[in-house]
Short mmCIF file of C-alpha atoms in Angstrom, two decimals:
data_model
loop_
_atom_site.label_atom_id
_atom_site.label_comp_id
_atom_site.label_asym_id
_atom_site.label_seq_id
_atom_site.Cartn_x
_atom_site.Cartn_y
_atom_site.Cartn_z
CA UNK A 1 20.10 -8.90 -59.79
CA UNK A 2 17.62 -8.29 -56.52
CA UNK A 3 14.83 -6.12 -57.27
CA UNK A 4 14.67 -2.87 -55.56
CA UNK A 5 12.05 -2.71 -52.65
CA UNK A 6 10.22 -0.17 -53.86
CA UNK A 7 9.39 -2.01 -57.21
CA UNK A 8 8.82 -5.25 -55.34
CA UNK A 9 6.18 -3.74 -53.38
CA UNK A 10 4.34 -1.78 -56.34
CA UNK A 11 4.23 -5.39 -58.26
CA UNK A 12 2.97 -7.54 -55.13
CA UNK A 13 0.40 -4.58 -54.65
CA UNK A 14 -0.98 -4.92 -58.21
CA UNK A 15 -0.52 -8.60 -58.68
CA UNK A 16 -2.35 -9.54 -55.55
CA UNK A 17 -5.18 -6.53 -56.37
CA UNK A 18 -5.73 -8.19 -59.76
CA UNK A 19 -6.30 -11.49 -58.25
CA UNK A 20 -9.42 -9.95 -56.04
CA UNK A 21 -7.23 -11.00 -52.60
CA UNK A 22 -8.94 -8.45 -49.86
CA UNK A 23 -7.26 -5.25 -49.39
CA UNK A 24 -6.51 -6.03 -45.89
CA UNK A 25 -4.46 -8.76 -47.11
CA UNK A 26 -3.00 -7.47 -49.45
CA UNK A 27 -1.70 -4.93 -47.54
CA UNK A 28 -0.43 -7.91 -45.03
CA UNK A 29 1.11 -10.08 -47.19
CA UNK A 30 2.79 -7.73 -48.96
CA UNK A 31 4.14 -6.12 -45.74
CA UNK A 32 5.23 -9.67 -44.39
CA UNK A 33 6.76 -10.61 -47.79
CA UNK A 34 9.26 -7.83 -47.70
CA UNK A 35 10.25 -8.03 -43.64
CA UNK A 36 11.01 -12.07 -44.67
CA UNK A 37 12.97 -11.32 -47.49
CA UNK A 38 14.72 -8.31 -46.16
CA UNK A 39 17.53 -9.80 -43.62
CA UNK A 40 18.25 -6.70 -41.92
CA UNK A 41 14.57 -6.75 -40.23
CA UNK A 42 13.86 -9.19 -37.45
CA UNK A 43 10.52 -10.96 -38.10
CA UNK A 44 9.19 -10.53 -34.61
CA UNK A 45 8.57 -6.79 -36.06
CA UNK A 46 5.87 -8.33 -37.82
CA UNK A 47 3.41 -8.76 -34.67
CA UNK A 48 5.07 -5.41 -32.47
CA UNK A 49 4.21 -2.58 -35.55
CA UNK A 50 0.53 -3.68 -35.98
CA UNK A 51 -0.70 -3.54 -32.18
CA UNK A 52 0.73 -0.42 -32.13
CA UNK A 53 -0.80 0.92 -35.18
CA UNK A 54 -4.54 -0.42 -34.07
CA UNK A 55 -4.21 0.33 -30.50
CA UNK A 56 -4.66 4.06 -30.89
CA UNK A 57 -7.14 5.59 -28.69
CA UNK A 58 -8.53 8.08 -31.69
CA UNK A 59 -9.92 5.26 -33.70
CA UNK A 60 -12.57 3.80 -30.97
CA UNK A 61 -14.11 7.29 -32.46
CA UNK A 62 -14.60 5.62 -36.06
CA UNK A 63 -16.76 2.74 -34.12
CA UNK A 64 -18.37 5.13 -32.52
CA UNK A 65 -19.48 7.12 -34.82
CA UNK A 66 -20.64 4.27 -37.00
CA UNK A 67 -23.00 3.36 -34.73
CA UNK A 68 -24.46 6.50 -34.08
CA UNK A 69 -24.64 6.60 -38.03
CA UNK A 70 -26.19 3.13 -38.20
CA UNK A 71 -28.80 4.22 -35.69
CA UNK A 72 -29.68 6.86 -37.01
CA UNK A 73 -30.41 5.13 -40.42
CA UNK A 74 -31.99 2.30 -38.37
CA UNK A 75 -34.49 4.32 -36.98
CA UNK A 76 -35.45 6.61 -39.94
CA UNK A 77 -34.46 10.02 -39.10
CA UNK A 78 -33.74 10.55 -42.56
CA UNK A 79 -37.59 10.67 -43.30
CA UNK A 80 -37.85 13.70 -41.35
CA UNK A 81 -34.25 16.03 -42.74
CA UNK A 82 -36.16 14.98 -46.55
CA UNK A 83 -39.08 16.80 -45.41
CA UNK A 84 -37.30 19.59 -44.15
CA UNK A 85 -35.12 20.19 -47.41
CA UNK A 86 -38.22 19.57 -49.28
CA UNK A 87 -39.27 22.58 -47.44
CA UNK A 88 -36.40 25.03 -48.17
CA UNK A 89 -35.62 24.19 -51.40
CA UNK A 90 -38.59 21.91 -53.12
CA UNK A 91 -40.29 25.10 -54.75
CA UNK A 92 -37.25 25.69 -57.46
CA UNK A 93 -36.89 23.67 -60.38
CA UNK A 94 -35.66 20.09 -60.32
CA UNK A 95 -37.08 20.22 -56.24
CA UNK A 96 -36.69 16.68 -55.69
CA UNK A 97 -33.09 16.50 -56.66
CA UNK A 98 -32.38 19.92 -54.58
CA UNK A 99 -33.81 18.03 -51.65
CA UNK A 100 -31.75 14.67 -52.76
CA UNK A 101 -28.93 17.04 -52.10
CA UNK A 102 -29.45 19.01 -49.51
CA UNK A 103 -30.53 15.96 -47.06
CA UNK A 104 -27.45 14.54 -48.18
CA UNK A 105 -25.83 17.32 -46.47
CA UNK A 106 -27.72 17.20 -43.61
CA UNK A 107 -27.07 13.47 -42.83
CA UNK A 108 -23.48 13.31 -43.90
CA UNK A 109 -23.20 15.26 -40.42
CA UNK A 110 -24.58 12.51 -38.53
CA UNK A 111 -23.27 9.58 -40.70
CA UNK A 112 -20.01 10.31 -41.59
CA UNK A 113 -19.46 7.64 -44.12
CA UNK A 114 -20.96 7.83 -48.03
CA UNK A 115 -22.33 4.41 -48.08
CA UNK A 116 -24.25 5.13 -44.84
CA UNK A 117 -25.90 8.44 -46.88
CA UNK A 118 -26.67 6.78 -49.94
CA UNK A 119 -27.69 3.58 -48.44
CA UNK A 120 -30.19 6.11 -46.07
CA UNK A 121 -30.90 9.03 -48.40
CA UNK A 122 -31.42 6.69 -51.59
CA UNK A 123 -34.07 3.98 -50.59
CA UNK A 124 -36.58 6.89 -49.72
CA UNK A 125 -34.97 9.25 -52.82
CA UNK A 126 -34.98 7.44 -55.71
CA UNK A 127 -38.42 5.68 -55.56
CA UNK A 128 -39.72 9.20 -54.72
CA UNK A 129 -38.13 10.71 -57.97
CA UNK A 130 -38.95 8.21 -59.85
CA UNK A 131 -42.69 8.92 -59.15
CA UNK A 132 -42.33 12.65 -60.03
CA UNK A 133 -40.66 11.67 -63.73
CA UNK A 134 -36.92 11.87 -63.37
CA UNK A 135 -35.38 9.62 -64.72
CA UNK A 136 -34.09 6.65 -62.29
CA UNK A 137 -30.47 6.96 -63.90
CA UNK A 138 -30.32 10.62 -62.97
CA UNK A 139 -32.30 10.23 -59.45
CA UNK A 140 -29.42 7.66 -58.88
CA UNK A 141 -26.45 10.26 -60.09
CA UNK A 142 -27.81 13.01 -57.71
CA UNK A 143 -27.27 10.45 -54.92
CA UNK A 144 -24.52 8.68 -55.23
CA UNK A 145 -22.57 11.79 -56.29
CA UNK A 146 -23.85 13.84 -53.06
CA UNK A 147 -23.09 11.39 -50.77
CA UNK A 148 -19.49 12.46 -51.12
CA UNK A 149 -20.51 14.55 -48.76
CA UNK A 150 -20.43 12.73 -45.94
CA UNK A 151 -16.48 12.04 -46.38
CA UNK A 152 -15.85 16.07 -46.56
CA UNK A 153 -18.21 17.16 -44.06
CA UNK A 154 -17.36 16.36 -39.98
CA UNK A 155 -17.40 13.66 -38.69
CA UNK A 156 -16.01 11.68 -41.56
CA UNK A 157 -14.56 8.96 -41.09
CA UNK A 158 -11.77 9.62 -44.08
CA UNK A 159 -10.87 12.63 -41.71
CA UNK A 160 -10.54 10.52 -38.26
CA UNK A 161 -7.87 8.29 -40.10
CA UNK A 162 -6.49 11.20 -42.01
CA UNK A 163 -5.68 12.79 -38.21
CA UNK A 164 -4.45 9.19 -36.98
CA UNK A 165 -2.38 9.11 -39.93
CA UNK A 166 -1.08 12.28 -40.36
CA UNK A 167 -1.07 13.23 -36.24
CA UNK A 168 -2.85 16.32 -37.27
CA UNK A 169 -5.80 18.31 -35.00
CA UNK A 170 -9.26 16.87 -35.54
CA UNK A 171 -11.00 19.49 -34.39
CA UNK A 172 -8.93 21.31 -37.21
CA UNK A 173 -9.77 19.08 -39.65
CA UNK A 174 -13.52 18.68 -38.94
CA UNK A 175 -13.65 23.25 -38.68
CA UNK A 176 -11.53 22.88 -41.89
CA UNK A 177 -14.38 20.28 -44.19
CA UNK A 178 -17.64 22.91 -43.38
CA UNK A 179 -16.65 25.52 -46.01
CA UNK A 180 -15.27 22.28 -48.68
CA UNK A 181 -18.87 20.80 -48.10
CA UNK A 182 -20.84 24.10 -48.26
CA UNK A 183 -19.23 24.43 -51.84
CA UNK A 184 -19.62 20.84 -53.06
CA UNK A 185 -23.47 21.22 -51.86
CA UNK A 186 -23.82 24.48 -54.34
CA UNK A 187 -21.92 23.33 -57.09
CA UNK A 188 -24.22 20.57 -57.04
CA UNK A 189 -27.25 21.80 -56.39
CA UNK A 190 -26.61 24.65 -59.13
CA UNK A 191 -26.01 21.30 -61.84
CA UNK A 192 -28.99 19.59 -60.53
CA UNK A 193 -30.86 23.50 -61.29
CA UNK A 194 -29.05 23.45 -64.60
CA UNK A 195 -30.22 20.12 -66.02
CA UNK A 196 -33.90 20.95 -64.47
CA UNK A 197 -34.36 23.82 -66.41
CA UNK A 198 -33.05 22.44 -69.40
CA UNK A 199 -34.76 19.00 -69.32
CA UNK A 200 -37.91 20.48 -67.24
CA UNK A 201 -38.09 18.62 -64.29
CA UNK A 202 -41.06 19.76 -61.71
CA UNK A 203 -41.04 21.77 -58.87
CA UNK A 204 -42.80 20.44 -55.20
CA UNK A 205 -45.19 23.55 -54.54
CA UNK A 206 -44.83 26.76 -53.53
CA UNK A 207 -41.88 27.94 -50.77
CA UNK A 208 -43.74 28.49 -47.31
CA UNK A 209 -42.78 29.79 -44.15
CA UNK A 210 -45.06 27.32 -42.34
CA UNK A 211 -44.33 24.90 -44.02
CA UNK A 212 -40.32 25.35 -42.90
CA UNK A 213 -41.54 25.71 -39.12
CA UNK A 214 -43.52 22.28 -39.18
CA UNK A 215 -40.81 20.43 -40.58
CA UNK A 216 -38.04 21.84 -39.01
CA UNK A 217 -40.10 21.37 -35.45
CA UNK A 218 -39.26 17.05 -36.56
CA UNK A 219 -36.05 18.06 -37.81
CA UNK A 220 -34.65 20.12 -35.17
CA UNK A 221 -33.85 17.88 -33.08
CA UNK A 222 -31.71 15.03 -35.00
CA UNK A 223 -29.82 18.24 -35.96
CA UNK A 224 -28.49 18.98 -32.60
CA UNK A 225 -26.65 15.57 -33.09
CA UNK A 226 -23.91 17.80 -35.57
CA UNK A 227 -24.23 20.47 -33.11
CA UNK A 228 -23.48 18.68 -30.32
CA UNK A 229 -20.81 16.70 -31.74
CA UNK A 230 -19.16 20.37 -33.45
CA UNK A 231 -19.72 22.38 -30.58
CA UNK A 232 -18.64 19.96 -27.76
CA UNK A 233 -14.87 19.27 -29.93
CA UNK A 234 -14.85 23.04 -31.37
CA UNK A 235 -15.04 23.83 -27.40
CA UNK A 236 -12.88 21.87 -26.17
CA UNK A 237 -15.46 20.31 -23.96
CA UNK A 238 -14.91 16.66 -25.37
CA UNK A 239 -12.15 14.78 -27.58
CA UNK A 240 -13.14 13.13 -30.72
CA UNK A 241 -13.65 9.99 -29.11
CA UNK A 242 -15.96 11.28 -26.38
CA UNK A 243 -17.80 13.23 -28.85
CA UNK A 244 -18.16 9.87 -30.81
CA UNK A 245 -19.60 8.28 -27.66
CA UNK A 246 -22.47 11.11 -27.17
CA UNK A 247 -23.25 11.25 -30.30
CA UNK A 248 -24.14 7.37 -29.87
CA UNK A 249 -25.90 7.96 -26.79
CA UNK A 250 -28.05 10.71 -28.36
CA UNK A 251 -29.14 8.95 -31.61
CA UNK A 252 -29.69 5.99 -29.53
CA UNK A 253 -32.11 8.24 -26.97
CA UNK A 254 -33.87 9.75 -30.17
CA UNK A 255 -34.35 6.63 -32.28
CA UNK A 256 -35.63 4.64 -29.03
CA UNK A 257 -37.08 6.86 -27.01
CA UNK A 258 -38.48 9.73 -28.66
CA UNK A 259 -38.96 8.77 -31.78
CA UNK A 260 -39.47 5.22 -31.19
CA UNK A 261 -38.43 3.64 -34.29
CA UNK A 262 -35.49 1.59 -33.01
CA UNK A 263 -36.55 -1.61 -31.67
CA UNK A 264 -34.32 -4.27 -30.35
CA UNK A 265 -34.10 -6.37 -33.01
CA UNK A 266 -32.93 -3.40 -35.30
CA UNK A 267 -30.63 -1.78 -32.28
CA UNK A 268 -28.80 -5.62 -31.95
CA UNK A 269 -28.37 -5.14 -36.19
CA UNK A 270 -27.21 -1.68 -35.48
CA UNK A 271 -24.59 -3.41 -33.31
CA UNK A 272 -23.58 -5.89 -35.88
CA UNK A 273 -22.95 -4.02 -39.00
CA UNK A 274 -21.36 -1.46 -36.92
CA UNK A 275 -18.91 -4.34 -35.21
CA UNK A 276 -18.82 -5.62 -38.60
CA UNK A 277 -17.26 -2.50 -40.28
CA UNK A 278 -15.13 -1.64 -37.36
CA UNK A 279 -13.23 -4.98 -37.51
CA UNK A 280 -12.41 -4.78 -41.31
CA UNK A 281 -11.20 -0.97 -40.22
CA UNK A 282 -9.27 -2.39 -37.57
CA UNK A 283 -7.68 -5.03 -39.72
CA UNK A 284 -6.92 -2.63 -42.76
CA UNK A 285 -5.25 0.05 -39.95
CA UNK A 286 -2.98 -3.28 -38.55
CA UNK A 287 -1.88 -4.23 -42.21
CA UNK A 288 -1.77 -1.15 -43.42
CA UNK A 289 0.63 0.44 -40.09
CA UNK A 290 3.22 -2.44 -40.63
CA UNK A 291 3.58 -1.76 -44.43
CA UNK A 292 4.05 1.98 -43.90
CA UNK A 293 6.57 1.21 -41.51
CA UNK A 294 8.32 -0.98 -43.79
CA UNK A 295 8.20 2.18 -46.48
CA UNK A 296 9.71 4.71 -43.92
CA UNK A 297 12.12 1.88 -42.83
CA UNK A 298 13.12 2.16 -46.64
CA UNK A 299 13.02 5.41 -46.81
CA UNK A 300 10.44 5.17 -50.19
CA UNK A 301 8.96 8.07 -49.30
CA UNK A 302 11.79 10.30 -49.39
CA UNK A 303 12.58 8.68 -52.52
CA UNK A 304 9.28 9.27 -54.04
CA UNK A 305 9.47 13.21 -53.45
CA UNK A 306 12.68 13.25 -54.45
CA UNK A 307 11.69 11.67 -58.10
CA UNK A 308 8.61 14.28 -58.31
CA UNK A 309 10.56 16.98 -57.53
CA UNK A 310 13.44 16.23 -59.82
CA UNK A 311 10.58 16.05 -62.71
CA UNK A 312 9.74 20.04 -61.57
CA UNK A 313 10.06 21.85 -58.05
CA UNK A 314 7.17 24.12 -59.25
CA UNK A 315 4.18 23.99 -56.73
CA UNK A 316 1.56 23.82 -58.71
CA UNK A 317 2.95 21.16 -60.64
CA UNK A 318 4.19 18.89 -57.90
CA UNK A 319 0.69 19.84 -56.76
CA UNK A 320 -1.28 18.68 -59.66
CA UNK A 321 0.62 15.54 -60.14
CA UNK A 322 -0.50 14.53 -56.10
CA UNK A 323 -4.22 15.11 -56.96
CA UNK A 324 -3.92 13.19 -59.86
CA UNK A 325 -2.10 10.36 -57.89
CA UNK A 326 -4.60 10.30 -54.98
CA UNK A 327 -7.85 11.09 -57.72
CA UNK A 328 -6.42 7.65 -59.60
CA UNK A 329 -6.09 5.87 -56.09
CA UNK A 330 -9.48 6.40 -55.36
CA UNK A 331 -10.60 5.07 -58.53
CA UNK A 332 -9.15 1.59 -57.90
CA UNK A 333 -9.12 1.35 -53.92
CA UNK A 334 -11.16 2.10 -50.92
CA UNK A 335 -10.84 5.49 -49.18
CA UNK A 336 -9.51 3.54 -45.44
CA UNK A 337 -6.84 1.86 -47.14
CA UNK A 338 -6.28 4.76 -49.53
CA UNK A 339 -5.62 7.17 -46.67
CA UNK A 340 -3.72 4.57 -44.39
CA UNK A 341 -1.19 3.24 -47.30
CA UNK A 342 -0.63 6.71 -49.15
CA UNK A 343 -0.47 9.55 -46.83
CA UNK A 344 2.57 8.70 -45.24
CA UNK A 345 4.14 8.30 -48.73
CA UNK A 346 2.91 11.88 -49.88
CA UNK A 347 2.89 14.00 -46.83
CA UNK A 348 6.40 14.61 -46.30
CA UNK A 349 6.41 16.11 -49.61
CA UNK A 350 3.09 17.97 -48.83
CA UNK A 351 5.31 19.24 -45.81
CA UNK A 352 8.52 19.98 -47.95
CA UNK A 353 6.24 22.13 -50.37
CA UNK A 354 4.94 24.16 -47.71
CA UNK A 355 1.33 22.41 -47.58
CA UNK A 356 -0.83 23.24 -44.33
CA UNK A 357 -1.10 19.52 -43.50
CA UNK A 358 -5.20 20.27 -42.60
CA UNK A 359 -4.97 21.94 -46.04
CA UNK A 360 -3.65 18.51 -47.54
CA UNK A 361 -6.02 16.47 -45.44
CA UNK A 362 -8.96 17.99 -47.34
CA UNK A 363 -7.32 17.72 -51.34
CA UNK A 364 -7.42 13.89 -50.16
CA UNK A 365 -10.57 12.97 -49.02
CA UNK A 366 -11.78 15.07 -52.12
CA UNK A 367 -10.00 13.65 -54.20
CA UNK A 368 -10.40 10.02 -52.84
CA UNK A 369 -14.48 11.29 -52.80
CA UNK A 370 -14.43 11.60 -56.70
CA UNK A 371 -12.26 8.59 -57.37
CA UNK A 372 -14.41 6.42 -55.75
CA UNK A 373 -17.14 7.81 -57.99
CA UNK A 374 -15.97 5.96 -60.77
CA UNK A 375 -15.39 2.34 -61.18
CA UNK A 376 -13.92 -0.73 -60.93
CA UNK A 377 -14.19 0.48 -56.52
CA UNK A 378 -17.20 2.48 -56.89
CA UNK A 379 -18.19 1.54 -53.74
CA UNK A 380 -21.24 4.27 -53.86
CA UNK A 381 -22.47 3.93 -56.94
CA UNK A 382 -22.98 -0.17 -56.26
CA UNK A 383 -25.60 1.16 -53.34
CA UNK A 384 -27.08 3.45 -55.61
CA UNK A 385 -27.43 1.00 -58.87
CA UNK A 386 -28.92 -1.64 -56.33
CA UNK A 387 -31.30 1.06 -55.06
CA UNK A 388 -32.37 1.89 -58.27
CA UNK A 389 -32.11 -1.22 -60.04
CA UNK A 390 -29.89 -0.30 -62.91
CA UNK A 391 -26.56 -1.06 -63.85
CA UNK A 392 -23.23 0.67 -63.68
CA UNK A 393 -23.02 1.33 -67.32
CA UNK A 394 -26.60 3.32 -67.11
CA UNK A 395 -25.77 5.58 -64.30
CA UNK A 396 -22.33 6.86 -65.41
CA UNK A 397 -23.66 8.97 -68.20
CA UNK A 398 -25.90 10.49 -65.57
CA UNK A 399 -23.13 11.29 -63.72
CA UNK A 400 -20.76 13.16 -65.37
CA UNK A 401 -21.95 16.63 -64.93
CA UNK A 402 -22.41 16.08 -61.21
CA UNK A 403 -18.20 14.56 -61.16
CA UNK A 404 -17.59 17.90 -63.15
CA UNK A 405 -19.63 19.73 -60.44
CA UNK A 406 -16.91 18.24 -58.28
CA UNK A 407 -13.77 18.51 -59.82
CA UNK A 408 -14.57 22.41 -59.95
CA UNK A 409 -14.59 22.27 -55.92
CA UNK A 410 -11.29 20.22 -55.80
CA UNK A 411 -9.86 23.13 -58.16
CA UNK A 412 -11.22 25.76 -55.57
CA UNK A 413 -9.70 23.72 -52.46
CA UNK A 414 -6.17 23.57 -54.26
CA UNK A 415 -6.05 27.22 -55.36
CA UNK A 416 -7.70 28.94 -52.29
CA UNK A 417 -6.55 27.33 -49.18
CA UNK A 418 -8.81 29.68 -47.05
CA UNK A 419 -11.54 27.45 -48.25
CA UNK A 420 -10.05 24.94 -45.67
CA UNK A 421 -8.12 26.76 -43.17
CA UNK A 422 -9.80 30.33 -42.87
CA UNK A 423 -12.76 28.70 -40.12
CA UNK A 424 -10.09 26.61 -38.00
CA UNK A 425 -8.30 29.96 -37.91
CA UNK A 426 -11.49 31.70 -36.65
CA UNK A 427 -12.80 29.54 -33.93
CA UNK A 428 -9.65 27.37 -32.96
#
């Protein structure tokens, strides 16, 4: 008896995950397994569906703003938002791990990718808190978990494929991650305040107003890159894609120019690790477009919302069982392939439940945020260990509260949808 497509693909999926093949390829093979076998599907689909699905005009915007990310972390602006957190929030207790967070914030709106933040935000971080007396395990924790950040806050990359994916507004999307990141950043900071007090971690002087002015003075300026890049697609004065190329320009002009930390040598690595990164995107998007055309070919995602709803058509149910779905995705694969392989699976039944589609956009990347949190992916926390020079094992403990911290703002996002969609309302 054949086996049904749907089961075929689930056990080449796992069976080629298990034996460490790259996700691109699995995604490929898989793909080009089924059209072969399948009869009714000429082969010559198999080079047609994945030009299409990489030559899309939205993701030269991911590149983009890589490399404006890269630069930026190249040429050390994130020495000068740390001094400026330190001096807003480094007078209450547990400073350095307020300031951990809140420059996480502040970069994931350059960056727009976690391993860029903690890769940035941890090598100056954790030695520094390490110093002071916190322990390395928790000085690790605080940055690993807050660079989540950067995949909830514009311009994240997670939402540029989620709109390519989905067909949804990025401007939308990038109004609709502000409030979402805002919350995260509190709920954090206020577990960070929690374990200070109880464990009595120091404070970094007294607040003062002077202080804030000199600092900001350095940090005013690599903060205009998030306003320019908001304001300009907010506007409507630039697409995401034009946005992504000022915001290139402009951390290229500051890093070289005014600041003068990015030499050649480190712009011509810039250009490599951002090349780098954008062909394994690019590859992952191919794969990924011709196996999601095979699904809709199949109509498996019809099918899938059609078994979750006959389990129970209550909302909050259906709901709960997608966050857990996507929450478990991102435990075991990467956020690009996460978003490219599963949205078009769950969306329709986002759409049948009566889900804003920004709304939904948003409950992923969260939810693929905290997945990757945890191993075997963990693609964060492997920065952070390596930063900090401890293992897996001795960070997770650390970690917990600050996951908890998290899961409370998914809960928020999935109960009040004004979270997400009350700005875009406002100034779209």
């Amino acid at each position: 008896m054949p086996i049904e497509p749907g089961y075929l693909i689930l056990i080449l999926l796992v069976t080629l995950l298990v034996m460490g093949m790259p996700i691109a390829f699995v995604l490929g093979v898989t793909a080009m397994t089924l059209i072969l076998l399948d009869p009714a599907v000429v082969p010559q689909i198999m080079g047609l569906v994945p030009f299409g699905g990489a030559n899309n005009y939205l993701l030269v915007a991911a590149l983009l703003f890589m490399i404006a990310g890269e630069v930026m972390n190249q040429g050390r602006i994130a020495e000068k938002l740390i001094a400026f957190a330190s001096s807003l929030v480094g007078h209450i207790r547990g400073g350095l791990a307020h300031v951990n967070i809140l420059t996480s914030l502040f970069f994931s709106e350059i960056s727009g990718t976690a391993t860029s933040d903690a890769a940035a935000i941890g090598s100056v971080m954790i030695p520094q808190m390490k110093k002071r007396g916190y322990p390395v395990a928790f000085a690790a924790a605080v940055t690993s978990t807050s660079a989540t950040m950067a995949i909830i806050v514009p311009p994240s990359l997670n939402l540029i494929l989620y709109a390519y994916v989905a067909d949804a507004s990025i401007a939308q999307l990038f109004a609709a991650g502000i409030l979402p990141g805002i919350v995260v950043c509190a709920l954090l900071m206020g577990t960070a305040y929690a374990i200070s007090v109880r464990r009595g971690y120091p404070i970094e002087g007294k607040f003062s107003l002077a202080r804030v002015g000199a600092t900001g003075k350095d940090a005013v300026v690599p903060l205009t890159l998030p306003l320019l890049i908001l304001g300009g697609i907010l506007g409507g004065i630039f697409t995401a894609t034009e946005a992504g190329a000022v915001a290139a320009l402009w951390s290229i002009v500051l890093a070289a120019l005014l600041y003068r930390t990015l030499t050649l040598s480190r712009f011509v690595d810039t250009l490599r690790i951002a090349g780098k990164r954008s062909a394994m995107l690019m590859f992952i998007v191919a794969t990924s477009t011709l196996l999601g055309w095979y699904l809709t070919n199949q109509q498996i995602p019809q099918e899938i919302a059609r078994a979750i709803l006959g389990i129970s058509d209550s909302y909050w149910v259906v709901l709960l069982a997608i966050n857990a779905f996507f929450l478990l995705a991102g435990t075991i694969v990467h956020g690009t392939p996460a978003i490219l392989m599963l949205v078009p699976i769950f969306l329709p039944l986002a759409n049948q439940l009566g889900i804003d589609p920004v709304h939904f956009g948003l409950i992923v990347t969260i939810n693929l945020g905290i997945g990757q949190q945890t191993p075997p992916v963990a693609s964060v926390v492997l920065i952070t260990c390596a930063i900090a020079k401890i293992s897996i094992g001795q960070i997770l403990p650390s970690m917990l509260w600050f996951i908890g911290a998290m899961l409370v703002a998914l809960l928020l996002v999935n109960a009040f949808p004004a979270l997400s969609l009350w700005l875009p309302s406002v100034i779209l």
